[in-house]
XYZ file of C-alpha atoms in Angstrom:
554
model
C -88.848 157.760 98.250
C -88.520 158.724 102.049
C -87.677 155.493 103.017
C -84.882 155.437 100.153
C -83.322 158.680 102.020
C -83.621 156.992 105.215
C -81.629 154.308 104.033
C -79.218 156.441 102.374
C -78.734 158.406 105.441
C -78.109 155.439 107.152
C -75.270 154.216 105.059
C -73.753 157.638 105.297
C -73.933 157.645 109.011
C -72.282 154.166 108.948
C -69.232 155.216 106.619
C -68.605 158.263 108.558
C -68.707 155.729 111.637
C -66.051 153.525 110.207
C -64.141 156.374 108.962
C -63.797 157.918 112.390
C -63.215 154.638 114.048
C -60.450 153.735 111.476
C -58.630 157.192 112.361
C -56.033 156.382 115.385
C -56.579 158.046 118.574
C -53.322 158.851 119.961
C -52.510 160.006 123.763
C -49.520 159.410 125.935
C -49.939 157.717 129.370
C -49.406 160.473 131.896
C -48.997 158.124 134.630
C -45.492 157.409 133.025
C -44.555 160.911 134.411
C -43.529 160.655 138.184
C -43.657 163.311 140.476
C -40.508 162.483 142.266
C -37.306 161.223 140.574
C -34.041 159.526 142.030
C -30.459 160.866 140.848
C -27.614 159.327 141.686
C -24.788 161.468 142.773
C -22.240 158.870 143.954
C -22.225 155.112 142.795
C -19.927 152.435 141.401
C -16.217 153.813 141.116
C -17.435 156.951 142.566
C -18.931 155.468 145.616
C -17.735 157.137 148.903
C -16.978 155.719 152.417
C -18.295 159.203 153.921
C -20.293 162.271 153.398
C -20.821 165.403 155.101
C -24.708 166.532 155.439
C -25.888 169.842 156.346
C -29.060 172.092 156.522
C -29.352 175.195 158.018
C -32.512 174.598 160.227
C -31.477 171.162 161.253
C -31.908 167.556 159.749
C -33.858 164.744 160.358
C -33.221 161.187 159.232
C -36.313 158.855 158.564
C -38.234 157.103 155.735
C -41.252 157.301 153.789
C -44.827 155.395 154.503
C -46.427 156.072 151.560
C -46.498 160.092 151.405
C -45.827 160.389 155.001
C -42.258 161.088 156.204
C -41.399 158.986 159.666
C -38.640 160.684 161.465
C -36.393 158.385 163.578
C -33.508 160.859 164.395
C -33.264 164.876 164.346
C -30.180 167.020 164.285
C -30.341 170.319 165.378
C -28.023 173.170 165.343
C -25.765 174.731 162.830
C -23.070 172.211 162.277
C -22.860 169.640 159.686
C -22.756 166.052 160.358
C -20.638 163.236 159.218
C -22.236 160.030 157.819
C -19.804 157.192 157.339
C -19.996 153.530 156.831
C -18.830 151.306 159.855
C -15.235 150.919 159.417
C -11.880 152.284 160.264
C -11.400 155.941 160.204
C -8.361 158.295 160.932
C -8.920 161.962 161.970
C -7.511 163.949 159.219
C -7.684 167.792 158.507
C -11.085 168.249 160.506
C -12.560 165.345 158.549
C -11.760 161.491 158.423
C -9.982 159.177 156.056
C -10.763 155.511 155.861
C -7.993 153.438 157.141
C -6.485 150.109 156.280
C -6.254 148.622 159.617
C -3.650 146.273 160.910
C -3.793 145.167 164.613
C -0.445 144.368 165.244
C 0.735 147.624 163.864
C -2.385 149.950 165.021
C -3.624 148.557 168.235
C -2.321 151.394 170.376
C -2.794 154.027 167.873
C -5.148 156.405 169.624
C -5.826 158.625 166.410
C -7.891 155.696 164.879
C -11.711 155.079 165.214
C -13.291 151.557 164.529
C -16.289 149.476 163.709
C -16.454 147.619 167.109
C -19.003 148.685 169.784
C -20.345 147.834 173.086
C -24.150 147.397 173.580
C -25.176 148.361 177.303
C -28.488 146.660 178.134
C -30.999 144.803 176.326
C -33.359 146.007 172.968
C -36.056 148.461 173.369
C -39.277 148.621 171.534
C -39.283 152.516 171.396
C -36.592 155.262 170.963
C -38.294 156.954 174.204
C -37.782 154.093 176.006
C -34.123 153.525 174.913
C -33.445 157.278 175.446
C -35.075 157.010 178.839
C -32.370 154.299 179.900
C -29.815 156.269 178.439
C -30.131 158.928 180.444
C -30.278 156.778 183.922
C -26.582 155.586 182.727
C -23.613 157.364 184.958
C -20.673 158.897 183.400
C -18.465 156.426 181.294
C -15.152 156.756 179.707
C -16.850 156.704 176.375
C -20.141 158.477 175.763
C -23.194 156.260 175.132
C -25.325 156.649 172.265
C -28.732 155.369 170.299
C -28.578 152.558 167.778
C -31.418 151.353 165.671
C -30.710 148.037 164.299
C -33.890 145.384 164.757
C -35.157 147.539 167.546
C -33.554 150.429 169.717
C -30.378 149.917 171.670
C -27.655 151.940 173.514
C -24.191 151.366 172.422
C -20.831 152.948 173.382
C -17.435 153.130 171.704
C -15.761 153.051 168.297
C -13.105 150.522 169.233
C -10.534 149.063 166.718
C -10.069 145.679 167.920
C -11.946 143.214 170.257
C -9.058 143.439 172.748
C -9.639 147.352 173.241
C -13.395 146.616 173.467
C -12.857 144.052 176.375
C -10.821 146.238 177.987
C -13.611 148.859 177.788
C -16.190 146.550 178.732
C -14.507 145.664 182.103
C -14.494 149.476 183.235
C -18.186 149.687 182.118
C -18.934 146.501 184.497
C -17.043 148.310 187.118
C -19.422 150.787 187.068
C -22.720 148.881 186.200
C -22.125 145.374 187.803
C -25.595 144.079 187.145
C -25.853 145.351 183.543
C -25.906 143.095 180.637
C -22.954 143.975 178.291
C -22.394 142.535 174.827
C -20.189 143.047 171.814
C -21.272 144.339 168.470
C -19.201 143.488 165.538
C -18.437 145.475 162.169
C -21.752 145.281 159.860
C -21.613 146.297 156.248
C -24.838 147.683 156.435
C -24.363 150.108 159.259
C -23.787 153.757 159.018
C -22.251 155.846 161.692
C -23.187 159.408 162.328
C -21.130 161.651 163.890
C -20.693 165.271 164.741
C -17.950 167.215 162.831
C -15.766 166.861 166.098
C -16.176 163.181 165.831
C -18.706 162.617 168.632
C -21.049 159.604 167.737
C -24.587 161.052 167.382
C -26.289 157.916 166.688
C -26.061 154.580 164.371
C -28.280 152.835 162.065
C -28.319 149.530 160.182
C -29.835 150.434 156.818
C -30.870 146.962 155.878
C -33.103 146.771 152.751
C -34.894 150.071 153.978
C -34.658 153.371 152.179
C -33.574 156.081 154.654
C -33.613 159.766 153.709
C -31.672 162.719 155.315
C -33.705 165.863 154.659
C -34.051 169.368 155.924
C -36.577 169.988 158.837
C -39.459 171.509 156.833
C -39.615 175.339 157.250
C -42.894 177.294 156.212
C -40.733 180.062 154.686
C -39.151 177.522 152.399
C -35.387 177.474 152.144
C -35.415 173.397 152.644
C -31.955 173.009 151.142
C -29.642 170.290 152.032
C -25.958 170.581 151.662
C -23.864 167.598 150.579
C -20.022 167.603 150.548
C -20.299 171.532 150.259
C -22.959 171.339 147.234
C -26.609 172.271 147.859
C -29.628 170.178 146.808
C -33.142 170.283 146.931
C -35.312 167.469 148.228
C -33.642 164.524 150.437
C -30.323 162.592 150.286
C -30.529 158.663 150.417
C -27.552 156.737 151.347
C -27.567 153.148 150.509
C -24.789 150.270 150.860
C -24.516 147.548 148.279
C -22.200 144.348 148.636
C -18.397 145.086 147.865
C -19.301 148.806 147.567
C -19.055 151.999 149.750
C -22.005 154.548 149.920
C -24.333 154.942 146.916
C -25.505 158.417 147.271
C -28.868 159.411 145.964
C -30.947 162.776 145.562
C -34.799 162.388 145.607
C -36.664 165.566 144.492
C -39.532 166.469 142.429
C -39.013 165.757 138.781
C -39.651 169.716 137.692
C -37.013 170.673 140.399
C -34.647 168.291 138.961
C -35.039 169.944 135.485
C -34.030 173.294 137.502
C -30.604 171.596 137.685
C -30.384 169.995 134.482
C -31.559 172.744 132.000
C -28.427 175.371 132.858
C -25.799 172.487 132.822
C -27.058 171.240 129.220
C -27.566 174.801 127.712
C -26.362 178.145 128.978
C -28.760 179.807 131.334
C -28.056 183.067 129.905
C -29.592 182.028 126.638
C -32.474 183.165 125.272
C -35.924 181.796 127.193
C -37.635 180.056 124.125
C -34.375 178.100 123.500
C -34.370 176.995 127.002
C -37.901 176.040 127.033
C -37.220 173.858 124.082
C -34.132 172.466 126.230
C -36.460 171.876 129.073
C -39.257 169.912 127.033
C -36.219 167.852 125.554
C -34.992 167.177 129.111
C -38.099 166.335 130.629
C -38.613 163.824 127.915
C -35.517 162.317 128.149
C -35.999 162.228 131.758
C -39.161 160.266 131.374
C -37.766 157.774 128.731
C -34.693 156.993 130.979
C -36.472 156.392 133.959
C -34.812 153.462 135.615
C -31.735 153.394 133.652
C -29.684 152.576 136.987
C -32.196 150.556 138.985
C -29.470 148.292 139.899
C -28.226 151.224 142.226
C -31.576 152.284 143.131
C -31.974 155.471 141.451
C -33.331 156.659 138.054
C -30.715 158.611 136.311
C -27.437 159.739 137.240
C -25.898 163.249 137.377
C -23.403 163.006 134.321
C -23.174 163.017 130.577
C -24.092 159.352 130.690
C -27.743 160.572 131.299
C -28.099 164.239 131.880
C -25.772 166.594 133.633
C -27.451 167.593 136.834
C -25.841 170.538 138.922
C -28.245 170.520 141.980
C -29.398 173.912 143.435
C -25.761 175.367 142.945
C -26.103 174.668 139.339
C -29.514 176.575 138.808
C -30.214 179.576 136.755
C -33.334 181.983 137.209
C -34.015 182.065 133.620
C -33.652 178.267 133.138
C -36.207 177.775 136.169
C -38.548 180.344 134.337
C -38.113 177.771 131.309
C -38.939 174.817 133.381
C -42.059 176.563 135.197
C -43.263 177.804 131.419
C -43.413 174.440 130.405
C -44.223 172.529 133.424
C -45.766 169.009 132.292
C -45.179 169.593 128.696
C -44.052 166.449 126.626
C -42.971 166.239 122.983
C -44.948 163.130 121.486
C -44.968 161.399 118.035
C -48.373 159.737 117.235
C -49.271 159.629 121.030
C -46.138 158.151 122.164
C -43.500 160.154 124.179
C -40.518 160.486 122.205
C -36.809 160.117 123.286
C -35.545 163.665 122.617
C -31.829 163.098 121.717
C -30.297 166.460 121.153
C -26.581 167.731 120.374
C -24.218 170.757 120.413
C -24.017 171.647 116.763
C -25.343 170.043 113.773
C -22.818 171.736 111.373
C -25.629 172.691 109.152
C -27.807 169.304 108.789
C -28.838 166.955 111.388
C -29.085 163.150 110.754
C -30.929 160.078 110.589
C -31.051 157.857 113.313
C -30.038 154.811 111.390
C -26.865 156.582 110.047
C -26.074 157.187 113.703
C -27.024 154.085 115.275
C -28.879 151.171 113.664
C -32.499 151.615 113.348
C -34.725 153.910 111.511
C -36.891 156.446 114.035
C -39.392 158.416 112.546
C -39.087 161.493 114.374
C -35.317 161.609 114.167
C -34.854 162.596 110.534
C -32.185 164.738 109.279
C -33.198 168.372 108.321
C -31.492 171.181 106.881
C -30.219 173.376 109.742
C -28.688 176.812 108.524
C -29.068 177.970 112.154
C -26.269 175.942 113.507
C -24.087 177.448 110.876
C -21.518 180.163 112.371
C -21.659 179.267 115.556
C -18.855 177.497 117.677
C -17.689 174.278 116.209
C -19.962 174.324 113.067
C -16.660 173.449 111.604
C -13.607 171.857 113.081
C -10.087 170.222 112.480
C -8.178 167.718 114.276
C -4.501 165.990 113.472
C -3.432 162.661 114.278
C 0.045 161.443 113.706
C 0.312 157.724 112.395
C 2.003 156.908 115.965
C -0.538 158.348 117.741
C -3.353 156.490 115.633
C -1.586 153.279 116.209
C -1.187 153.964 119.982
C -4.676 154.508 120.141
C -5.666 151.303 117.970
C -3.340 149.196 120.140
C -5.016 150.532 123.449
C -8.457 149.308 122.230
C -7.303 145.974 121.048
C -7.480 146.865 117.226
C -4.049 146.649 116.296
C -3.346 146.651 112.455
C 0.361 146.854 112.622
C 2.069 149.875 110.954
C -1.003 152.033 109.717
C -0.464 152.678 105.995
C -3.942 154.346 104.802
C -7.134 155.966 106.337
C -10.057 156.516 104.216
C -13.939 156.846 104.599
C -15.599 154.293 102.330
C -19.195 154.891 102.768
C -21.200 158.032 103.681
C -24.633 159.137 104.511
C -26.750 161.147 102.010
C -26.013 164.126 104.330
C -22.259 163.265 104.292
C -21.463 161.792 107.957
C -19.040 158.833 107.733
C -20.655 155.424 107.999
C -17.434 153.541 107.379
C -13.874 154.210 107.776
C -11.589 151.862 106.656
C -7.941 151.794 108.551
C -5.278 149.626 106.403
C -2.262 148.482 108.229
C 0.870 146.127 107.511
C -0.794 143.301 109.585
C -4.720 143.872 109.437
C -7.486 146.076 108.189
C -9.996 147.440 110.563
C -13.380 148.689 109.508
C -15.042 151.427 112.358
C -18.434 152.355 111.676
C -20.524 155.388 112.456
C -20.200 156.710 116.239
C -17.713 153.920 116.693
C -15.224 156.227 114.915
C -15.682 158.914 117.702
C -15.646 156.395 120.656
C -12.183 155.104 119.575
C -10.744 158.256 118.576
C -12.389 160.515 121.539
C -15.749 162.298 121.370
C -13.827 165.746 122.230
C -11.332 165.170 119.536
C -13.651 163.549 116.471
C -16.345 166.075 117.245
C -18.742 164.413 114.672
C -18.590 161.828 111.952
C -19.347 164.525 109.445
C -15.617 164.857 108.350
C -13.178 164.479 105.586
C -9.208 163.163 105.866
C -6.697 164.566 104.263
C -2.919 163.799 104.803
C 0.598 165.271 104.386
C 1.247 162.809 101.701
C -0.427 165.047 99.000
C 0.797 167.286 96.030
C -0.413 169.748 93.826
C -0.244 168.714 89.953
C -1.457 169.813 86.611
C -4.305 167.609 85.498
C -3.789 166.011 82.067
C -7.305 166.343 81.276
C -8.214 169.982 82.319
C -4.413 171.538 82.769
C -5.589 173.201 85.871
C -3.741 172.843 89.408
C -5.356 170.529 91.877
C -4.478 168.635 95.201
C -4.203 165.201 95.055
C -3.291 162.251 97.554
C -0.083 160.701 96.188
C -0.560 157.406 97.749
C -1.085 154.623 95.231
C -1.032 156.742 92.332
C 0.213 156.195 88.835
C 3.271 158.178 87.267
C 5.093 158.141 83.954
C 8.622 157.172 84.415
C 11.507 156.631 82.143
C 10.361 152.923 82.088
C 6.923 153.941 81.564
C 3.941 153.795 83.545
C 4.168 152.711 87.252
C 1.889 152.444 90.382
C 3.804 154.261 93.465
C 2.640 152.524 96.718
C 3.235 153.057 100.325
C 6.597 151.000 100.286
C 8.024 154.160 98.288
C 8.588 156.798 101.019
C 9.281 159.683 98.671
C 10.227 160.414 95.222
C 11.918 163.342 93.341
C 9.835 165.065 90.790
C 10.677 167.813 88.088
C 8.313 170.943 88.595
C 9.688 172.866 85.568
C 12.623 174.603 87.409
C 13.888 172.148 89.801
C 13.814 168.599 91.459
C 11.231 168.336 94.236
C 11.279 165.611 97.007
C 7.589 164.439 97.261
C 6.459 162.351 100.151
C 4.663 159.172 99.381
C 3.857 158.016 102.766
C 1.618 159.990 105.282
C 2.722 160.589 108.688
C -0.024 162.799 109.697
C -3.825 162.670 109.080
C -6.096 165.636 109.471
C -9.832 165.436 110.027
C -11.783 168.336 109.155
C -15.405 168.032 110.114
C -18.593 169.968 110.769
C -20.763 170.201 114.182
C -20.216 168.673 117.252
C -22.234 165.670 118.639
C -24.164 162.762 116.998
C -26.295 164.867 115.002
C -29.856 163.638 116.049
C -32.591 165.865 116.872
C -32.166 169.264 118.238
C -28.919 171.359 117.778
C -28.571 173.513 120.745
C -26.689 176.312 119.164
C -29.488 175.823 116.349
C -32.334 176.289 118.893
C -30.522 179.655 120.340
C -30.241 181.099 116.796
C -33.889 180.080 116.236
C -34.921 181.704 119.387
C -33.026 184.886 118.399
C -34.912 185.007 115.211
C -38.076 184.964 117.143
C -39.175 181.368 116.857
C -41.020 179.807 119.771
C -40.092 176.769 121.914
C -42.798 174.395 120.181
C -41.764 175.573 116.861
C -38.186 174.817 117.603
C -38.807 171.346 118.685
C -41.067 170.396 115.912
C -38.675 171.642 113.568
C -35.848 169.158 114.729
C -38.280 166.405 115.611
C -40.140 165.581 112.564
C -43.986 165.041 112.817
C -44.029 165.504 116.631
C -46.379 167.779 118.662
C -46.508 169.371 122.237
C -48.659 167.846 124.725
């Protein structure tokens, strides 16, 4: 009997063990969350030929070797410095403008500075050696400066042509007859660093290295760097890519980055719990989008393409508190970090992911959202004339000829338009889901939850119910003296008798009115809904788990 109990006990333990082994154990990889992040401030079409940089306690320029910062130049004092590419510039209004140089036209224009330089002496192994050599030079017509380019060098001049440089070199040889003199041509990886007055402070060839401008560290804090008049935490990286001006990057701790994101995505005056929900959503989005712009050397950009980032100047005290109180918190679904999409206002119901894009995502399911109702843009209306629609379609290479009808042919269970048919005299186009908004404008068609009405409508008495109702009079059937006939868009109008007089009724739409609900794609958290939930006493985790099905905070 005792042996039988032991056998039973053994089977029970084996069953329990198998049961627990079959239960999946979830947990996200915390190593995916970096301490620092790189944010693109200027790149691509917004790349710039020069920037101004400033910090009240001075700046240093250098690079990171692991976690150690190695400074190669320091800029002390209270003046900003100008960092520009090695090119032609003209002084203008206290700064500089890049200039298209023409040697025949501009050879004697003394208001121009150029990318040709003179090297005095040879290359030095250390900065100290180069500086000591520079200090021994006599007074020259153009002030010499240090340059780092495959070693330390002493250069002089910002010459616009080789002829000008050769003339200056002859004068240098008069003062230094035994000195080695050589000419330095323009280089697309080189940066010039000048004082605000235009005096060259130094030059540097960026090569493939990542160089940082950062405030000289202060024990009492206040380590901000000002770029073109805007303040940022962390450091500023400047890179040059082939065929491009400066790509400007802000490197800073991820949590401090969120300080500048949350109040740009949600008002800094809103309730703390709503902002805490926004902080977690923004942190999630950041982690999931890391490397989105890796071809430019940074993680996320500072615009709506990724997340709007305002730097230090865009921060708000309550938003910083929201970030601090949720530090490191991540929203997960079955152990995986979710991409926490959010939008402004759901209009009363959020949407399933497959009805906005293509694939179903378990945590992006539509939920009833009464909290968004009564907020700005919970309803909206936008009117387009037939001619405006034709112009828009033509500009997008979607011409259908003359537009003679627009209608939604398929809806999601929650009311959003899945297919919009545009009928024309020459062709028919079907726009699906968010493509509708991308064609007509995201700020015009605020969501895909809409209906369409036209000015080709009339109020009639229904033959079945004898009650007045408004109908669209395109392609309807009417009783005439010749029998029942279908009216089509070729018939511009018709006179009807209303019981007392003849009325001219239009049968051709000239305006299309989109009556909609909500603003945004409708996935995940409604920001206005989160605000109302916070006002009603819900906490940030309750807000997030309401909008993102089956998730939890870790």
